[in-house]
Coordinates of C-alpha atoms in Angstrom, one line a residue:
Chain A
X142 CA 142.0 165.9 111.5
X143 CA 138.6 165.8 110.0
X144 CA 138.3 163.0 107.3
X145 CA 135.4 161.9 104.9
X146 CA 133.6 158.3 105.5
X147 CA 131.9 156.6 102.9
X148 CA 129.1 154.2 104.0
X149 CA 126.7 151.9 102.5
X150 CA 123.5 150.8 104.7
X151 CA 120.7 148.1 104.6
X152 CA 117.3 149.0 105.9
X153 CA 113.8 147.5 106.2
X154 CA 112.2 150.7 106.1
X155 CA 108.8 149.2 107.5
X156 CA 108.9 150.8 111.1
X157 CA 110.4 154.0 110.0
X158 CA 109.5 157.6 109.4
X159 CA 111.6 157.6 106.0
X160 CA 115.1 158.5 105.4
X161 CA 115.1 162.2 106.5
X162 CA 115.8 163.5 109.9
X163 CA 112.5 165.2 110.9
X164 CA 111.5 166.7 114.7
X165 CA 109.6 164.1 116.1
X166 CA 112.7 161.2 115.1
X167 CA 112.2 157.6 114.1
X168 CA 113.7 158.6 110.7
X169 CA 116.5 156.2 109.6
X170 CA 119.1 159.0 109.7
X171 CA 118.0 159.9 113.0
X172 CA 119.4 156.4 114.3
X173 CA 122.5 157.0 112.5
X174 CA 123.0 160.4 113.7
X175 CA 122.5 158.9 117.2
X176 CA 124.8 156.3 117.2
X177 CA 127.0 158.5 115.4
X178 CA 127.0 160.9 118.3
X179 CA 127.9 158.5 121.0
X180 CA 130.8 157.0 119.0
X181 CA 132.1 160.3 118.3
X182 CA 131.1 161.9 121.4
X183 CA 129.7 165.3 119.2
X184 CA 126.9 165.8 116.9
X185 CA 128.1 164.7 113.4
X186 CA 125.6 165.2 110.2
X187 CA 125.4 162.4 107.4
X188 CA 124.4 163.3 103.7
X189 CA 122.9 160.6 102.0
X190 CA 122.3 159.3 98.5
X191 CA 118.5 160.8 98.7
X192 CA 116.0 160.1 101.0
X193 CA 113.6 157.7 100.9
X194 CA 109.7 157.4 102.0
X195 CA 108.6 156.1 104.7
X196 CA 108.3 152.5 104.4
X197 CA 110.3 152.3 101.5
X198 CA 113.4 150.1 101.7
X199 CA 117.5 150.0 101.2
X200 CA 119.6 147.7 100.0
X201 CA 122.4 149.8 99.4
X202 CA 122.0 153.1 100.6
X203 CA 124.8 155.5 100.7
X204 CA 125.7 158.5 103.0
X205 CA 128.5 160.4 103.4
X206 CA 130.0 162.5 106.7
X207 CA 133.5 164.1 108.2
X208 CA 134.7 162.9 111.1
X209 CA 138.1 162.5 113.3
X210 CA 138.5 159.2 113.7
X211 CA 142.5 157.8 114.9
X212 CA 141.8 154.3 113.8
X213 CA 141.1 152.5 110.6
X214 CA 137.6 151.7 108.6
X215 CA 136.9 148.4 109.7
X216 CA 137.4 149.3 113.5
X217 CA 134.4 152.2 112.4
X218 CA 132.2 149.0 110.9
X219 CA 132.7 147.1 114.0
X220 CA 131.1 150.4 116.4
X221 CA 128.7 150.6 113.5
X222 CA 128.0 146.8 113.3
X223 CA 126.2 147.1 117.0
X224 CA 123.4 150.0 118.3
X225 CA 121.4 149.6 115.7
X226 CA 117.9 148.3 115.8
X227 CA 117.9 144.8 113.4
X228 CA 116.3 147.0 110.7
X229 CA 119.3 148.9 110.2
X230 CA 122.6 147.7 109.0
X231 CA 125.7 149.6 108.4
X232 CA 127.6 147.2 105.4
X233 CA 130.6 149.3 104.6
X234 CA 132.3 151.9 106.0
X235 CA 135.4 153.5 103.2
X236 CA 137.2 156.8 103.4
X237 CA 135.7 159.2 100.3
X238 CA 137.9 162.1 99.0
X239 CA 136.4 165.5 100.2
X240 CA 135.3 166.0 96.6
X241 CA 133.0 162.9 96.8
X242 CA 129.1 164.1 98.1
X243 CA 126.9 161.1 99.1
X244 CA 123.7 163.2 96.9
X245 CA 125.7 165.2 94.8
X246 CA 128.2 163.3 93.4
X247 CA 125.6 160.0 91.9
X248 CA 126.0 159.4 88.6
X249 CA 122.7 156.4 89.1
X250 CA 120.1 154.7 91.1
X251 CA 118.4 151.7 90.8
X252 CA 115.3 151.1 92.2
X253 CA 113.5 147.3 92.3
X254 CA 110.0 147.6 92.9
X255 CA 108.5 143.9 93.7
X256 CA 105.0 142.8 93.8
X257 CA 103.0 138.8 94.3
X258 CA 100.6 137.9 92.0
X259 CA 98.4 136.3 94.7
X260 CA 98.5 137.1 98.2
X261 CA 102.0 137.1 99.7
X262 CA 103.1 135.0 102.2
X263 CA 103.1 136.7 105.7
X264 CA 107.1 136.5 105.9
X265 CA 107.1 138.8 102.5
X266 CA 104.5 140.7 102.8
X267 CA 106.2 143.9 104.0
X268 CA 108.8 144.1 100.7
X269 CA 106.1 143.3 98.3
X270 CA 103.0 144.8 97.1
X271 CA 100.2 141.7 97.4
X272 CA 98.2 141.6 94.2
X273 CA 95.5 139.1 95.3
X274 CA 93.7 137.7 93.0
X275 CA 94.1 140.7 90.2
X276 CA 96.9 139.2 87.1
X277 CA 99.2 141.4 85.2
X278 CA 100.1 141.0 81.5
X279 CA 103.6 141.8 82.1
X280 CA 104.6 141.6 77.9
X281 CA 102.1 144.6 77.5
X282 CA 103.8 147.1 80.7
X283 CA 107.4 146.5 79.1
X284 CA 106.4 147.9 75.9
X285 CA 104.5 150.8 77.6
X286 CA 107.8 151.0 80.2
X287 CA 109.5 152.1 76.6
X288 CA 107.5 155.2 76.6
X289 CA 109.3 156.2 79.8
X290 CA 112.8 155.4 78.8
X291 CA 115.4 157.7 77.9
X292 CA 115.6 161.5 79.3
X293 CA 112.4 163.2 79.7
X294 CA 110.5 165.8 82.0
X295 CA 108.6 163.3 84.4
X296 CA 106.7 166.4 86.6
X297 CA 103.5 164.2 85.9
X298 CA 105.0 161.3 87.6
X299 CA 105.6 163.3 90.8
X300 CA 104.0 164.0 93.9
X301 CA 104.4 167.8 95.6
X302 CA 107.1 168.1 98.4
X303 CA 106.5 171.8 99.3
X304 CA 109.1 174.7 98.6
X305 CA 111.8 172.2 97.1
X306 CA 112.9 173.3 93.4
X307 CA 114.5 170.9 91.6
X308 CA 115.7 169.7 88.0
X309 CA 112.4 168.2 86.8
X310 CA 114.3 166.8 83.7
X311 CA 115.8 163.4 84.2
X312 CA 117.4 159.8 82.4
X313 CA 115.9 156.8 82.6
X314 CA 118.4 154.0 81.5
X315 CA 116.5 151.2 82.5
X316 CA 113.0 150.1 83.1
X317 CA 112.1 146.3 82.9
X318 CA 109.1 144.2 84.5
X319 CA 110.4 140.3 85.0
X320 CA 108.4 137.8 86.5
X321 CA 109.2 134.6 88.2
X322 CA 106.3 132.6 89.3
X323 CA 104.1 134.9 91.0
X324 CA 107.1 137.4 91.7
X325 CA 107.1 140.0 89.6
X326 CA 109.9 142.4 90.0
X327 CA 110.4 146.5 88.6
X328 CA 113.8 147.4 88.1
X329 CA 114.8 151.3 86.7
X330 CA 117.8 152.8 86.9
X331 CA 118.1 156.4 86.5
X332 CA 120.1 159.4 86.7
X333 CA 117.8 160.6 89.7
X334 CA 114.2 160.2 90.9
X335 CA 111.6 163.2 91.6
X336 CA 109.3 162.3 94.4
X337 CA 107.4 159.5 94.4
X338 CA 108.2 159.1 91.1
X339 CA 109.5 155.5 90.9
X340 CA 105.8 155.1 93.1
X341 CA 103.9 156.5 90.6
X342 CA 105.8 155.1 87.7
X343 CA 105.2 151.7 88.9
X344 CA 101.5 152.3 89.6
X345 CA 101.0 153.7 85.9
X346 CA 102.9 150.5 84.7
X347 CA 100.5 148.4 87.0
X348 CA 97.3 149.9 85.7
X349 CA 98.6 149.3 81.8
X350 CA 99.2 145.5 83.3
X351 CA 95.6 145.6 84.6
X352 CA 94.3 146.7 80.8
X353 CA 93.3 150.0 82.6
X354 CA 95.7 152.5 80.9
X355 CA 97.8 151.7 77.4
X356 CA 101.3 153.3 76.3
X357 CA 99.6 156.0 74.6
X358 CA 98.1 157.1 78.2
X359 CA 101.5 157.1 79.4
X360 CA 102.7 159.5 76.5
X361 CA 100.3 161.5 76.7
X362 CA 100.6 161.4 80.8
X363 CA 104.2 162.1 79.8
X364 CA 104.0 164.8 78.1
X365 CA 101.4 166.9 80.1
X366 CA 104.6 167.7 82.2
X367 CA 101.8 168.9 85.2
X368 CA 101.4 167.3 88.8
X369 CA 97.8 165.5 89.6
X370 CA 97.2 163.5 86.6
X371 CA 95.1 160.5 87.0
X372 CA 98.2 157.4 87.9
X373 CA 97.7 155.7 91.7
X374 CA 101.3 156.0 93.8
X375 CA 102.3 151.9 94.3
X376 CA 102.4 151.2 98.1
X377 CA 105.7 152.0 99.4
X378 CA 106.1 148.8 101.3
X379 CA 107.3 147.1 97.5
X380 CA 110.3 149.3 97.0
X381 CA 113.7 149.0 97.5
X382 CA 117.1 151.4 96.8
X383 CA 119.1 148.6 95.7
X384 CA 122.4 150.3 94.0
X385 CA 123.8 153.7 93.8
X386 CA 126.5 154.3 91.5
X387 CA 129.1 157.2 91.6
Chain B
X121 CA 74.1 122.6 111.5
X122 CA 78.0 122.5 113.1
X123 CA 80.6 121.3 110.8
X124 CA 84.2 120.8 111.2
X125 CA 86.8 122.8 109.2
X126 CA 90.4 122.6 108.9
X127 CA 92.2 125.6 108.1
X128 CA 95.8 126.1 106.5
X129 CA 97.2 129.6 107.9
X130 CA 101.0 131.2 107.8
X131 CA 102.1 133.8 110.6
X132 CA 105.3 136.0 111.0
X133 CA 105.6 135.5 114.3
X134 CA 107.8 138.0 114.9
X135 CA 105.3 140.8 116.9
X136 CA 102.8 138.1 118.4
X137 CA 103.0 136.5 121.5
X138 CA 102.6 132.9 120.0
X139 CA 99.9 131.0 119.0
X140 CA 98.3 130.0 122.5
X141 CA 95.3 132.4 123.6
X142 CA 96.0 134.4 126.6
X143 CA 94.9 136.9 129.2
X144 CA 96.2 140.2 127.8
X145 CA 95.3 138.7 124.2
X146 CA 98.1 139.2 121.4
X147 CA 98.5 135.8 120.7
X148 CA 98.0 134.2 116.6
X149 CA 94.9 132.3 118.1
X150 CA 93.5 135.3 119.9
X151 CA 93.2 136.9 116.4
X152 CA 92.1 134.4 114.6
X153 CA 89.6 133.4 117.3
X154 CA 88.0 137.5 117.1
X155 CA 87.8 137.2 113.7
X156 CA 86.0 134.0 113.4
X157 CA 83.5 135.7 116.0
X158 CA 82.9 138.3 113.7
X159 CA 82.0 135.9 110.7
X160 CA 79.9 133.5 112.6
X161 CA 78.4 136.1 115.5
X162 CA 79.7 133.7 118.2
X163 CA 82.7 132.5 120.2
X164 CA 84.5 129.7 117.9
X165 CA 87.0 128.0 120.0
X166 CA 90.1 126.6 117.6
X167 CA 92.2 124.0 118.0
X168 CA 95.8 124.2 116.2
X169 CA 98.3 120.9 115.9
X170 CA 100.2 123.2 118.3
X171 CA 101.2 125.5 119.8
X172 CA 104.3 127.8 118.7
X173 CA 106.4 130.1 121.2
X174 CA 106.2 133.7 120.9
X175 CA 108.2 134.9 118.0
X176 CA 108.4 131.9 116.2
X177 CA 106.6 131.3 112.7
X178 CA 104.5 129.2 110.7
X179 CA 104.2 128.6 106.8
X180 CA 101.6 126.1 106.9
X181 CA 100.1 125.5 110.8
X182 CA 97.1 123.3 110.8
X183 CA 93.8 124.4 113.2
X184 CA 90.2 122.9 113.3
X185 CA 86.8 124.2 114.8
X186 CA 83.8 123.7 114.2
X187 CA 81.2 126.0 113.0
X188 CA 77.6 126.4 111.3
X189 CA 78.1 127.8 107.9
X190 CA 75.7 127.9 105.3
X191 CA 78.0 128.6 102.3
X192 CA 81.2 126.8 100.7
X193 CA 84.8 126.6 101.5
X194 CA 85.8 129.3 98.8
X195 CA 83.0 132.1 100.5
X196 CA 84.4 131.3 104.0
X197 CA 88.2 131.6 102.6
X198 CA 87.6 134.8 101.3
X199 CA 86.0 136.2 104.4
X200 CA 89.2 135.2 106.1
X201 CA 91.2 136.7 103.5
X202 CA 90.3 139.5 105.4
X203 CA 90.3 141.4 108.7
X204 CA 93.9 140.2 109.8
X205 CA 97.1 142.1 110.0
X206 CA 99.4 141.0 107.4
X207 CA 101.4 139.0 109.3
X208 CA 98.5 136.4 109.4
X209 CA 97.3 134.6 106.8
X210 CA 94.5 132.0 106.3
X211 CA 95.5 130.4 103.1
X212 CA 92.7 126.9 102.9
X213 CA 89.4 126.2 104.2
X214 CA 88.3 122.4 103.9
X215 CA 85.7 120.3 105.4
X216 CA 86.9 117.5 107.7
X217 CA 85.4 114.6 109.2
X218 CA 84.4 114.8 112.8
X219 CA 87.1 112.4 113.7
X220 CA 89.9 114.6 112.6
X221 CA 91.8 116.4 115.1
X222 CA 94.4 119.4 114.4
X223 CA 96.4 118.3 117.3
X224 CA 95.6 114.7 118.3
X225 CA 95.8 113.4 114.4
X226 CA 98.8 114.6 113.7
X227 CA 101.1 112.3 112.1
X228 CA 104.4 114.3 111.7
X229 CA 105.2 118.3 111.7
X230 CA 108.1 119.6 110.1
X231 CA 110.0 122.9 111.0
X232 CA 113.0 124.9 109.6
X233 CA 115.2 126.6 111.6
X234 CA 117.4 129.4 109.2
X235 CA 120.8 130.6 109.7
X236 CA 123.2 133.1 108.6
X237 CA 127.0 133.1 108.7
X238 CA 127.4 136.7 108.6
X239 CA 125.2 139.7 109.1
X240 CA 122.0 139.2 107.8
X241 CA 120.6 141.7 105.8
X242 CA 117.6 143.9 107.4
X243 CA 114.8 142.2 105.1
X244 CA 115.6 138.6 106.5
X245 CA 117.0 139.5 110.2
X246 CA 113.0 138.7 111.4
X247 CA 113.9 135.0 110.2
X248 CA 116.8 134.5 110.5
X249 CA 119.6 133.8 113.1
X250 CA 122.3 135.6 112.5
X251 CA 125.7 134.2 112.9
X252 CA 128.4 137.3 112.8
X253 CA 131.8 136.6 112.2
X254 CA 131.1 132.9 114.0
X255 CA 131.4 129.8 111.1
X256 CA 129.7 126.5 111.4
X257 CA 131.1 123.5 110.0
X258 CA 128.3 121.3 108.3
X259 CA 129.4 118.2 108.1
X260 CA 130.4 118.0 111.8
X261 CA 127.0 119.1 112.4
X262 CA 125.3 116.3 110.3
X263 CA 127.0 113.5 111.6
X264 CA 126.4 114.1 115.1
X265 CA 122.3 115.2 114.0
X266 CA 122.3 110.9 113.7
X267 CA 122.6 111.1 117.3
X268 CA 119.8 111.9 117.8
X269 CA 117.3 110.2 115.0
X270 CA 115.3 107.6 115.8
X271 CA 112.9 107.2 118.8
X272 CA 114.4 108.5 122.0
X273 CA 113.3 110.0 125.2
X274 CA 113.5 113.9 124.9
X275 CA 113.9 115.1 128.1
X276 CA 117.0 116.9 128.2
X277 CA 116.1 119.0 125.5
X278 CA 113.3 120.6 126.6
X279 CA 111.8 123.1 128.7
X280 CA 109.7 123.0 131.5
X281 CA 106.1 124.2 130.4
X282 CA 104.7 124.3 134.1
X283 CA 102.2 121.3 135.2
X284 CA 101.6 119.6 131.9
X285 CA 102.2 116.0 131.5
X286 CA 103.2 114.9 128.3
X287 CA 104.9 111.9 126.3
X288 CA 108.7 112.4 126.1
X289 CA 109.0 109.7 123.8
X290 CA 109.5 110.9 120.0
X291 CA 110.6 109.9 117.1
X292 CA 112.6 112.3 114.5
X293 CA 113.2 110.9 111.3
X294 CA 114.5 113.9 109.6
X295 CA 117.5 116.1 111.4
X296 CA 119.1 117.6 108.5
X297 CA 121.8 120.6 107.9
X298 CA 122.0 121.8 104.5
X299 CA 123.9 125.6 103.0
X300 CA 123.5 127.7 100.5
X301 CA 126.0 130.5 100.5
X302 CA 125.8 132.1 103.7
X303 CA 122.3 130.8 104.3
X304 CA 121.9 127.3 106.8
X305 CA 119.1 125.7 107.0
X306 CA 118.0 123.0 109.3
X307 CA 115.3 120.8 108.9
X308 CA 114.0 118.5 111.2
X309 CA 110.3 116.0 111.0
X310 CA 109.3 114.5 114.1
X311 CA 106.5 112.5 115.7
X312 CA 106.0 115.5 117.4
X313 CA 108.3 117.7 120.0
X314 CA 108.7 118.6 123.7
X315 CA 108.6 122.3 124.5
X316 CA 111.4 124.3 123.2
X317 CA 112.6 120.9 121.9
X318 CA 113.6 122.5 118.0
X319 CA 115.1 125.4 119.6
X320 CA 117.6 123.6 122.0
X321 CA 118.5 120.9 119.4
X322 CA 119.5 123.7 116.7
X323 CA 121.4 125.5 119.9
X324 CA 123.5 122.3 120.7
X325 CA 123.7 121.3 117.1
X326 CA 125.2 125.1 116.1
X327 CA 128.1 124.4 119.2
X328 CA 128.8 121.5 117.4
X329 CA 129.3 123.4 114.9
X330 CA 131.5 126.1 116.4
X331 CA 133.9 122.9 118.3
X332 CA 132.3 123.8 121.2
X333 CA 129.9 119.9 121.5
X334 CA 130.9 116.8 119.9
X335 CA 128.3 114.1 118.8
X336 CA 129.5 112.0 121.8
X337 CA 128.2 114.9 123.9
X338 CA 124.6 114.7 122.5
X339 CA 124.6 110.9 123.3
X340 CA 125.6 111.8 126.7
X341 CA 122.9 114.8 127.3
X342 CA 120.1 112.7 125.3
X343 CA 120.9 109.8 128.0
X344 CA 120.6 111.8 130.8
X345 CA 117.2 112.1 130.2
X346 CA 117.2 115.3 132.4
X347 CA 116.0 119.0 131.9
X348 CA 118.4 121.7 133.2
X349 CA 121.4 120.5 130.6
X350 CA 124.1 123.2 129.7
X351 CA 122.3 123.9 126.1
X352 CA 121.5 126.6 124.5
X353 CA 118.2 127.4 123.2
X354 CA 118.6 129.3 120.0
X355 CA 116.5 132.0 119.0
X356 CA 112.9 131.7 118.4
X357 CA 113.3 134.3 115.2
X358 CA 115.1 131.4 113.1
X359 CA 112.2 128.6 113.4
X360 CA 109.3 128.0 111.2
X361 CA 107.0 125.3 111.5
X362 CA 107.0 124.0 107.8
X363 CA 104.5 121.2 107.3
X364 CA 102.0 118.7 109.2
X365 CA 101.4 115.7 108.3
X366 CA 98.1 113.6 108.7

């Protein structure tokens, strides 16, 4: 009998295509689906949390599948621990009541975005976005982050994905810039994310940092509600899916 | 006129083929070396305190070369902030007196090798040598590391590296194993160190600390004074050259 899995997954999205399966492979849900396929000996399809661009990272990425499995979760973790390049890792593995979806069921995401004041050491350099020698006023992009708070349509801070329609409308419960030394980290936690928006979000905050934009160009940016306004997408190479919360 | 300069660079070693120049090319040195031919318009040999096996990293190696350069320090820095992949990093330019040798002036280096009881996640798996389910203990560990301070003859953990004739005589004075949650780190500064000498003491010292070696074994394979002992080399992902002295 078919049962629903519940699984949480690292990766170091540096070497990969993104999240979503596409023709050519090298997506991280392609190397699921594949290892999924010899365990299981049949093609099974995983849903996850969202997907993510390529080069962005996971902490804690979540997917969901169905599956007939005789044993228990942990002997699933163990055939999941191995197979996998090192840039994926398969942490948990839980069984999910069929009412639980991986995408439809969040409740929140968090995001941290993290960028180096300087230029980043070689062994950081592909989870951070290297500043050089530019400095960020980091006092001046919370109080613009404030702008973006609370539920609002952010079309402006997203990029086109094609046919897609989606809820444009969405919550922002969280977004703080911290600094510790010359780590500076992004955290936001929202309801849900359109695309690129975390990206462009953080590349609007960086600007204000730089003195380039203020909090009223983020209002107003706001509420133009229309694709293509003026904000740079921040490198995807400095962000990381770090919680998803049902 | 020629002048010498001593650079500070860091390297993830993970995707070169170490630091010593060769045939096919791919090595740290090769790129630096191309690089420096772009700036000055002619082949710059370099000379590093030495050399570090494919895979394995560097936070602060030392090379020298000598060069005629009409500008500061600071303009030649920032040309070689440049024109490298971002696992290599040039990170000072200084002048140095004609007597000063990367490799032959060295007074001490110091490397880290890191572990991980556990899985490590994706973002540190490049660095990191990751234990499993296996679990060390420490202190066994650092009482039989004593074995092994203090000027001895190296031989039997090391590698053979082909023709060259070399000192086997060194003296560690640090040999160190420290943790930090799931995170091991040990840290050894040495005279200097025979080929694959870092790798094969971390491998014997991590049986010791699995019960597998006991300190009275290290005195025994250090006596020996033989290459071809039953030790295992540990992986070249864990080690970073951390420091040298002058």
């Amino acid at each position: 009998m078919k049962r629903r899995f519940k699984c949480v997954c690292a990766y170091d999205g540096t070497d990969f295509k993104g999240w979503q399966s596409q023709a050519g492979g090298g997506t991280v849900q392609d190397f699921i689906e594949s290892r999924l396929e010899q365990i299981f000996k049949e093609k099974i399809r995983i849903h996850a949390s969202g997907r993510t661009d390529s080069g962005v990272h996971a902490s804690a990425q979540v997917f969901h599948f169905d599956a007939d499995w005789p044993h228990g979760c942990d002997r699933l973790l163990a055939a999941l621990r191995c197979g996998f390049p090192d840039s994926i890792q398969i942490q948990k593995v839980s069984f999910a009541k069929n009412s639980f979806h991986a995408r439809y069921s969040v409740k929140r995401k968090r995001y941290i975005y993290r960028l180096y004041e300087g230029f980043a050491p070689p062994k950081t350099t592909r989870y951070r976005w290297s500043l050089g020698n530019r400095r960020l006023d980091i006092s001046v992009m919370n109080k613009a982050a404030q702008a973006l708070l609370g539920e609002h349509d952010f079309t402006s801070f997203s990029a086109n994905r094609g046919c897609e329609k989606e809820d444009t409308v969405k919550n922002l419960m969280e977004l703080k810039v911290s600094r510790r030394g010359k780590e500076i980290k992004i955290s936001t936690t929202g309801s849900g994310y359109l695309y690129k928006m975390v990206r462009m979000i953080v590349g609007a905050l960086v600007d204000v940092g730089l003195g380039k934009l203020t909090k009223k160009d983020l209002e107003r940016i706001l509420e133009a509600k229309k694709r293509g306004q003026k904000i740079q997408s921040a490198p995807a190479r400095g962000l990381t899916l770090e919680k998803v919360w049902y």
